[in-house]
Tab-separated table of C-alpha atoms in Angstrom:
chain	number	residue	atom	x	y	z
A	1	UNK	CA	11.715	-16.073	-11.283
A	2	UNK	CA	8.642	-14.819	-13.121
A	3	UNK	CA	7.864	-11.124	-12.897
A	4	UNK	CA	4.495	-9.379	-13.474
A	5	UNK	CA	5.070	-5.857	-14.640
A	6	UNK	CA	2.602	-3.396	-13.040
A	7	UNK	CA	2.410	-0.137	-15.056
A	8	UNK	CA	0.282	2.661	-13.487
A	9	UNK	CA	-2.668	3.758	-15.592
A	10	UNK	CA	-1.387	7.305	-16.107
A	11	UNK	CA	2.020	6.101	-17.117
A	12	UNK	CA	0.515	3.739	-19.609
A	13	UNK	CA	-1.420	6.649	-21.188
A	14	UNK	CA	1.002	9.647	-20.730
A	15	UNK	CA	4.545	8.147	-20.379
A	16	UNK	CA	4.819	5.048	-22.611
A	17	UNK	CA	8.570	5.567	-23.001
A	18	UNK	CA	9.186	5.438	-19.281
A	19	UNK	CA	6.888	2.389	-18.974
A	20	UNK	CA	8.661	0.572	-21.826
A	21	UNK	CA	12.026	1.458	-20.324
A	22	UNK	CA	11.089	-0.413	-17.181
A	23	UNK	CA	10.219	-3.504	-19.200
A	24	UNK	CA	13.386	-3.259	-21.318
A	25	UNK	CA	15.547	-2.768	-18.303
A	26	UNK	CA	14.229	-5.927	-16.690
A	27	UNK	CA	14.690	-7.840	-19.960
A	28	UNK	CA	18.236	-6.473	-20.306
A	29	UNK	CA	18.914	-7.898	-16.901
A	30	UNK	CA	17.629	-11.297	-18.186
A	31	UNK	CA	14.421	-11.554	-16.173
A	32	UNK	CA	11.371	-13.379	-17.264
A	33	UNK	CA	8.790	-10.488	-17.490
A	34	UNK	CA	5.161	-10.397	-18.453
A	35	UNK	CA	2.705	-7.534	-18.740
A	36	UNK	CA	-0.779	-8.736	-17.796
A	37	UNK	CA	-2.970	-6.985	-20.265
A	38	UNK	CA	-6.076	-6.872	-18.102
A	39	UNK	CA	-4.474	-4.668	-15.451
A	40	UNK	CA	-5.989	-1.235	-14.729
A	41	UNK	CA	-5.824	1.528	-12.091
A	42	UNK	CA	-4.708	0.490	-8.569
A	43	UNK	CA	-7.322	2.913	-7.095
A	44	UNK	CA	-4.988	5.510	-5.682
A	45	UNK	CA	-6.866	8.519	-7.141
A	46	UNK	CA	-10.038	7.313	-5.497
A	47	UNK	CA	-8.207	6.766	-2.182
A	48	UNK	CA	-6.777	10.340	-2.364
A	49	UNK	CA	-10.345	11.650	-2.823
A	50	UNK	CA	-11.781	9.663	0.100
A	51	UNK	CA	-13.789	7.331	-2.149
A	52	UNK	CA	-12.533	4.151	-0.475
A	53	UNK	CA	-15.628	2.087	-1.424
A	54	UNK	CA	-14.792	2.504	-5.099
A	55	UNK	CA	-11.420	0.755	-4.579
A	56	UNK	CA	-12.688	-2.711	-3.661
A	57	UNK	CA	-13.312	-4.009	-7.177
A	58	UNK	CA	-10.008	-2.648	-8.384
A	59	UNK	CA	-8.129	-4.232	-5.517
A	60	UNK	CA	-9.650	-7.684	-6.285
A	61	UNK	CA	-8.917	-7.225	-9.979
A	62	UNK	CA	-5.298	-6.400	-9.169
A	63	UNK	CA	-4.826	-9.482	-7.089
A	64	UNK	CA	-6.493	-11.694	-9.763
A	65	UNK	CA	-4.144	-10.311	-12.417
A	66	UNK	CA	-0.921	-10.698	-10.444
A	67	UNK	CA	-1.462	-13.638	-8.039
A	68	UNK	CA	0.478	-16.189	-10.138
A	69	UNK	CA	3.732	-14.192	-10.403
A	70	UNK	CA	6.747	-14.618	-8.136
A	71	UNK	CA	7.270	-10.897	-7.963
A	72	UNK	CA	5.276	-7.820	-9.059
A	73	UNK	CA	7.507	-4.969	-10.112
A	74	UNK	CA	6.372	-1.344	-10.866
A	75	UNK	CA	7.924	1.967	-11.862
A	76	UNK	CA	5.842	3.795	-9.305
A	77	UNK	CA	6.519	3.940	-5.530
A	78	UNK	CA	3.182	5.523	-4.759
A	79	UNK	CA	1.193	2.797	-6.548
A	80	UNK	CA	3.195	0.098	-4.860
A	81	UNK	CA	2.462	1.708	-1.523
A	82	UNK	CA	-1.215	1.764	-2.364
A	83	UNK	CA	-1.238	-2.004	-2.935
A	84	UNK	CA	0.977	-2.848	0.075
A	85	UNK	CA	-0.672	-0.500	2.659
A	86	UNK	CA	-4.227	0.175	1.578
A	87	UNK	CA	-5.665	-3.078	0.172
A	88	UNK	CA	-5.827	-5.094	3.349
A	89	UNK	CA	-9.312	-3.890	4.368
A	90	UNK	CA	-10.752	-5.459	1.224
A	91	UNK	CA	-9.366	-8.907	1.978
A	92	UNK	CA	-9.822	-11.198	4.996
A	93	UNK	CA	-6.560	-12.979	5.397
A	94	UNK	CA	-6.512	-13.808	1.648
A	95	UNK	CA	-3.517	-15.885	0.695
A	96	UNK	CA	-3.233	-14.387	-2.716
A	97	UNK	CA	-3.196	-10.846	-1.415
A	98	UNK	CA	-0.838	-11.692	1.332
A	99	UNK	CA	1.587	-13.110	-1.237
A	100	UNK	CA	1.416	-10.025	-3.395
A	101	UNK	CA	1.743	-7.679	-0.456
A	102	UNK	CA	5.064	-9.318	0.295
A	103	UNK	CA	6.310	-9.638	-3.263
A	104	UNK	CA	5.458	-6.279	-4.843
A	105	UNK	CA	8.321	-3.879	-5.328
A	106	UNK	CA	9.195	-0.519	-6.906
A	107	UNK	CA	11.725	-1.168	-9.643
A	108	UNK	CA	14.855	0.197	-7.920
A	109	UNK	CA	13.794	-1.376	-4.651
A	110	UNK	CA	13.571	-4.733	-6.433
A	111	UNK	CA	17.031	-4.301	-8.017
A	112	UNK	CA	18.529	-3.128	-4.775
A	113	UNK	CA	16.952	-5.442	-2.186
A	114	UNK	CA	15.944	-8.587	-4.060
A	115	UNK	CA	18.309	-8.909	-6.953
A	116	UNK	CA	21.175	-6.932	-5.281
A	117	UNK	CA	22.792	-6.042	-8.563
A	118	UNK	CA	26.346	-4.577	-8.483
A	119	UNK	CA	26.715	-3.457	-12.041
A	120	UNK	CA	24.733	-1.973	-14.906
A	121	UNK	CA	26.039	-1.823	-18.463
A	122	UNK	CA	24.662	1.636	-19.168
A	123	UNK	CA	26.095	5.124	-19.590
A	124	UNK	CA	24.436	8.454	-18.785
A	125	UNK	CA	26.891	11.330	-19.086
A	126	UNK	CA	24.745	14.059	-17.472
A	127	UNK	CA	24.335	15.895	-14.157
A	128	UNK	CA	21.425	14.228	-12.454
A	129	UNK	CA	19.283	15.476	-9.540
A	130	UNK	CA	17.389	12.816	-7.555
A	131	UNK	CA	13.881	13.736	-6.346
A	132	UNK	CA	12.926	11.509	-3.421
A	133	UNK	CA	9.162	11.208	-3.533
A	134	UNK	CA	7.316	11.034	-0.213
A	135	UNK	CA	5.711	7.583	-0.725
A	136	UNK	CA	8.949	5.955	-1.809
A	137	UNK	CA	11.173	7.675	0.691
A	138	UNK	CA	8.936	7.468	3.681
A	139	UNK	CA	6.508	4.525	3.096
A	140	UNK	CA	8.675	2.078	1.154
A	141	UNK	CA	11.911	3.079	2.884
A	142	UNK	CA	13.850	3.857	-0.352
A	143	UNK	CA	15.854	6.310	1.730
A	144	UNK	CA	16.179	7.793	5.249
A	145	UNK	CA	13.974	10.912	5.749
A	146	UNK	CA	15.935	13.897	6.938
A	147	UNK	CA	13.466	14.557	9.776
A	148	UNK	CA	14.546	11.318	11.493
A	149	UNK	CA	18.091	12.678	12.085
A	150	UNK	CA	19.739	9.293	11.327
A	151	UNK	CA	22.608	8.300	9.016
A	152	UNK	CA	21.600	8.961	5.461
A	153	UNK	CA	20.950	6.096	3.017
A	154	UNK	CA	19.393	6.042	-0.390
A	155	UNK	CA	18.644	2.941	-2.481
A	156	UNK	CA	17.991	5.078	-5.537
A	157	UNK	CA	21.391	6.803	-5.206
A	158	UNK	CA	23.088	3.419	-4.788
A	159	UNK	CA	21.561	2.035	-7.942
A	160	UNK	CA	22.063	5.180	-10.012
A	161	UNK	CA	25.720	5.255	-9.015
A	162	UNK	CA	26.215	1.973	-10.935
A	163	UNK	CA	25.562	3.803	-14.197
A	164	UNK	CA	28.696	4.889	-16.048
A	165	UNK	CA	29.561	8.514	-16.518
A	166	UNK	CA	26.698	9.829	-14.400
A	167	UNK	CA	27.205	12.787	-12.076
A	168	UNK	CA	24.699	12.603	-9.229
A	169	UNK	CA	24.318	16.231	-7.871
A	170	UNK	CA	23.716	16.906	-4.175
A	171	UNK	CA	20.609	18.998	-3.572
A	172	UNK	CA	19.898	21.368	-0.680
A	173	UNK	CA	16.615	19.695	0.325
A	174	UNK	CA	16.558	16.350	-1.464
A	175	UNK	CA	13.565	14.773	0.354
A	176	UNK	CA	11.217	17.745	0.399
A	177	UNK	CA	7.645	17.198	-0.991
A	178	UNK	CA	7.096	18.433	-4.550
A	179	UNK	CA	3.480	19.308	-3.790
A	180	UNK	CA	1.835	16.824	-6.176
A	181	UNK	CA	-0.070	14.647	-3.716
A	182	UNK	CA	-2.573	13.287	-6.267
A	183	UNK	CA	-5.811	15.285	-5.986
A	184	UNK	CA	-4.014	17.695	-3.606
A	185	UNK	CA	-2.632	19.477	-6.695
A	186	UNK	CA	-6.172	20.208	-7.858
A	187	UNK	CA	-7.793	21.107	-4.579
A	188	UNK	CA	-4.794	23.190	-3.383
A	189	UNK	CA	-3.299	24.187	-6.706
A	190	UNK	CA	-1.565	27.404	-5.522
A	191	UNK	CA	0.250	25.652	-2.654
A	192	UNK	CA	1.073	22.672	-4.881
A	193	UNK	CA	2.528	24.930	-7.517
A	194	UNK	CA	4.661	26.834	-4.972
A	195	UNK	CA	6.050	23.564	-3.600
A	196	UNK	CA	6.853	22.249	-7.052
A	197	UNK	CA	8.699	25.464	-7.981
A	198	UNK	CA	10.740	25.193	-4.818
A	199	UNK	CA	11.893	21.671	-5.821
A	200	UNK	CA	12.741	22.891	-9.413
A	201	UNK	CA	14.735	25.822	-8.089
A	202	UNK	CA	16.766	23.549	-5.888
A	203	UNK	CA	17.771	21.602	-9.048
A	204	UNK	CA	18.475	24.745	-10.957
A	205	UNK	CA	20.583	26.234	-8.221
A	206	UNK	CA	22.736	23.182	-8.256
A	207	UNK	CA	23.165	23.086	-12.078
A	208	UNK	CA	21.268	19.892	-12.571
A	209	UNK	CA	20.673	18.863	-16.246
A	210	UNK	CA	18.262	15.985	-15.625
A	211	UNK	CA	15.756	15.517	-12.795
A	212	UNK	CA	14.798	11.910	-11.954
A	213	UNK	CA	13.012	9.805	-9.378
A	214	UNK	CA	10.974	6.662	-8.696
A	215	UNK	CA	7.562	8.300	-8.964
A	216	UNK	CA	6.538	9.540	-12.425
A	217	UNK	CA	3.544	11.329	-10.850
A	218	UNK	CA	5.791	13.689	-8.946
A	219	UNK	CA	7.982	14.108	-11.984
A	220	UNK	CA	4.910	14.796	-14.064
A	221	UNK	CA	3.800	17.576	-11.731
A	222	UNK	CA	7.244	19.274	-11.918
A	223	UNK	CA	7.629	18.596	-15.666
A	224	UNK	CA	4.315	20.495	-16.169
A	225	UNK	CA	5.814	23.567	-14.389
A	226	UNK	CA	9.142	23.236	-16.191
A	227	UNK	CA	7.454	23.105	-19.563
A	228	UNK	CA	5.097	25.951	-18.852
A	229	UNK	CA	7.942	28.171	-17.757
A	230	UNK	CA	10.201	27.061	-20.612
A	231	UNK	CA	12.876	25.819	-18.228
A	232	UNK	CA	15.741	23.847	-19.911
A	233	UNK	CA	15.746	21.250	-17.156
A	234	UNK	CA	14.996	17.696	-18.423
A	235	UNK	CA	12.908	15.096	-16.678
A	236	UNK	CA	13.330	11.327	-16.979
A	237	UNK	CA	12.163	8.371	-14.934
A	238	UNK	CA	14.872	6.527	-13.189
A	239	UNK	CA	14.303	3.430	-15.423
A	240	UNK	CA	15.225	5.509	-18.460
A	241	UNK	CA	18.505	6.531	-16.902
A	242	UNK	CA	19.320	2.992	-15.775
A	243	UNK	CA	18.608	1.827	-19.323
A	244	UNK	CA	21.064	4.531	-20.644
A	245	UNK	CA	18.466	6.363	-22.623
A	246	UNK	CA	19.854	9.461	-24.365
A	247	UNK	CA	18.357	12.938	-24.276
């Protein structure tokens, strides 16, 4: 099994530790992992802004970079959703894209659904709050949205529970949007900020020490508010916790 590691452009620039933790986690689990050095943005910012024509070249470059791997794995649910759900219009029944569409996974989705791991040799002795991002929760099916009124499941919770010494804290509204939404946080900054503060307060009210999730973009949004308001709440990508990274 050969894995191509897809690191979102903003994570590569702003969150190298979270990016590296994803690579190290896969290596720790004895996978053959490569990082194609020619990869670049998947085009999600342009899609959020309505500039769909600007995505075509990026889509074709993505497929060219990753077509030879058995699986493509990424630490970003929203970027995986971009590739799976919004590239088809740029390809006419292209076998390489069809292969990638069916073999690209967010990291915890890959560990849960493909590898089906049942143990992780890591420890993280902290109270952790899990933020379920909209793209991961509702588009990739990493969990069951509360609005569906069906039995609750969470792939992220299942994988996190394998970590030793962790305490996963129940939140009041664990699948509520944080307000990031890509360019939404710029065009509707007041509303975006209010939504982010609501999510942070939920974590604070439940005595969470570390906020985590599968989308660093959402975590980045809330981390900005946390830092500006000098809140002691820590933020880590889920790969960092699965690796057992210490605070």
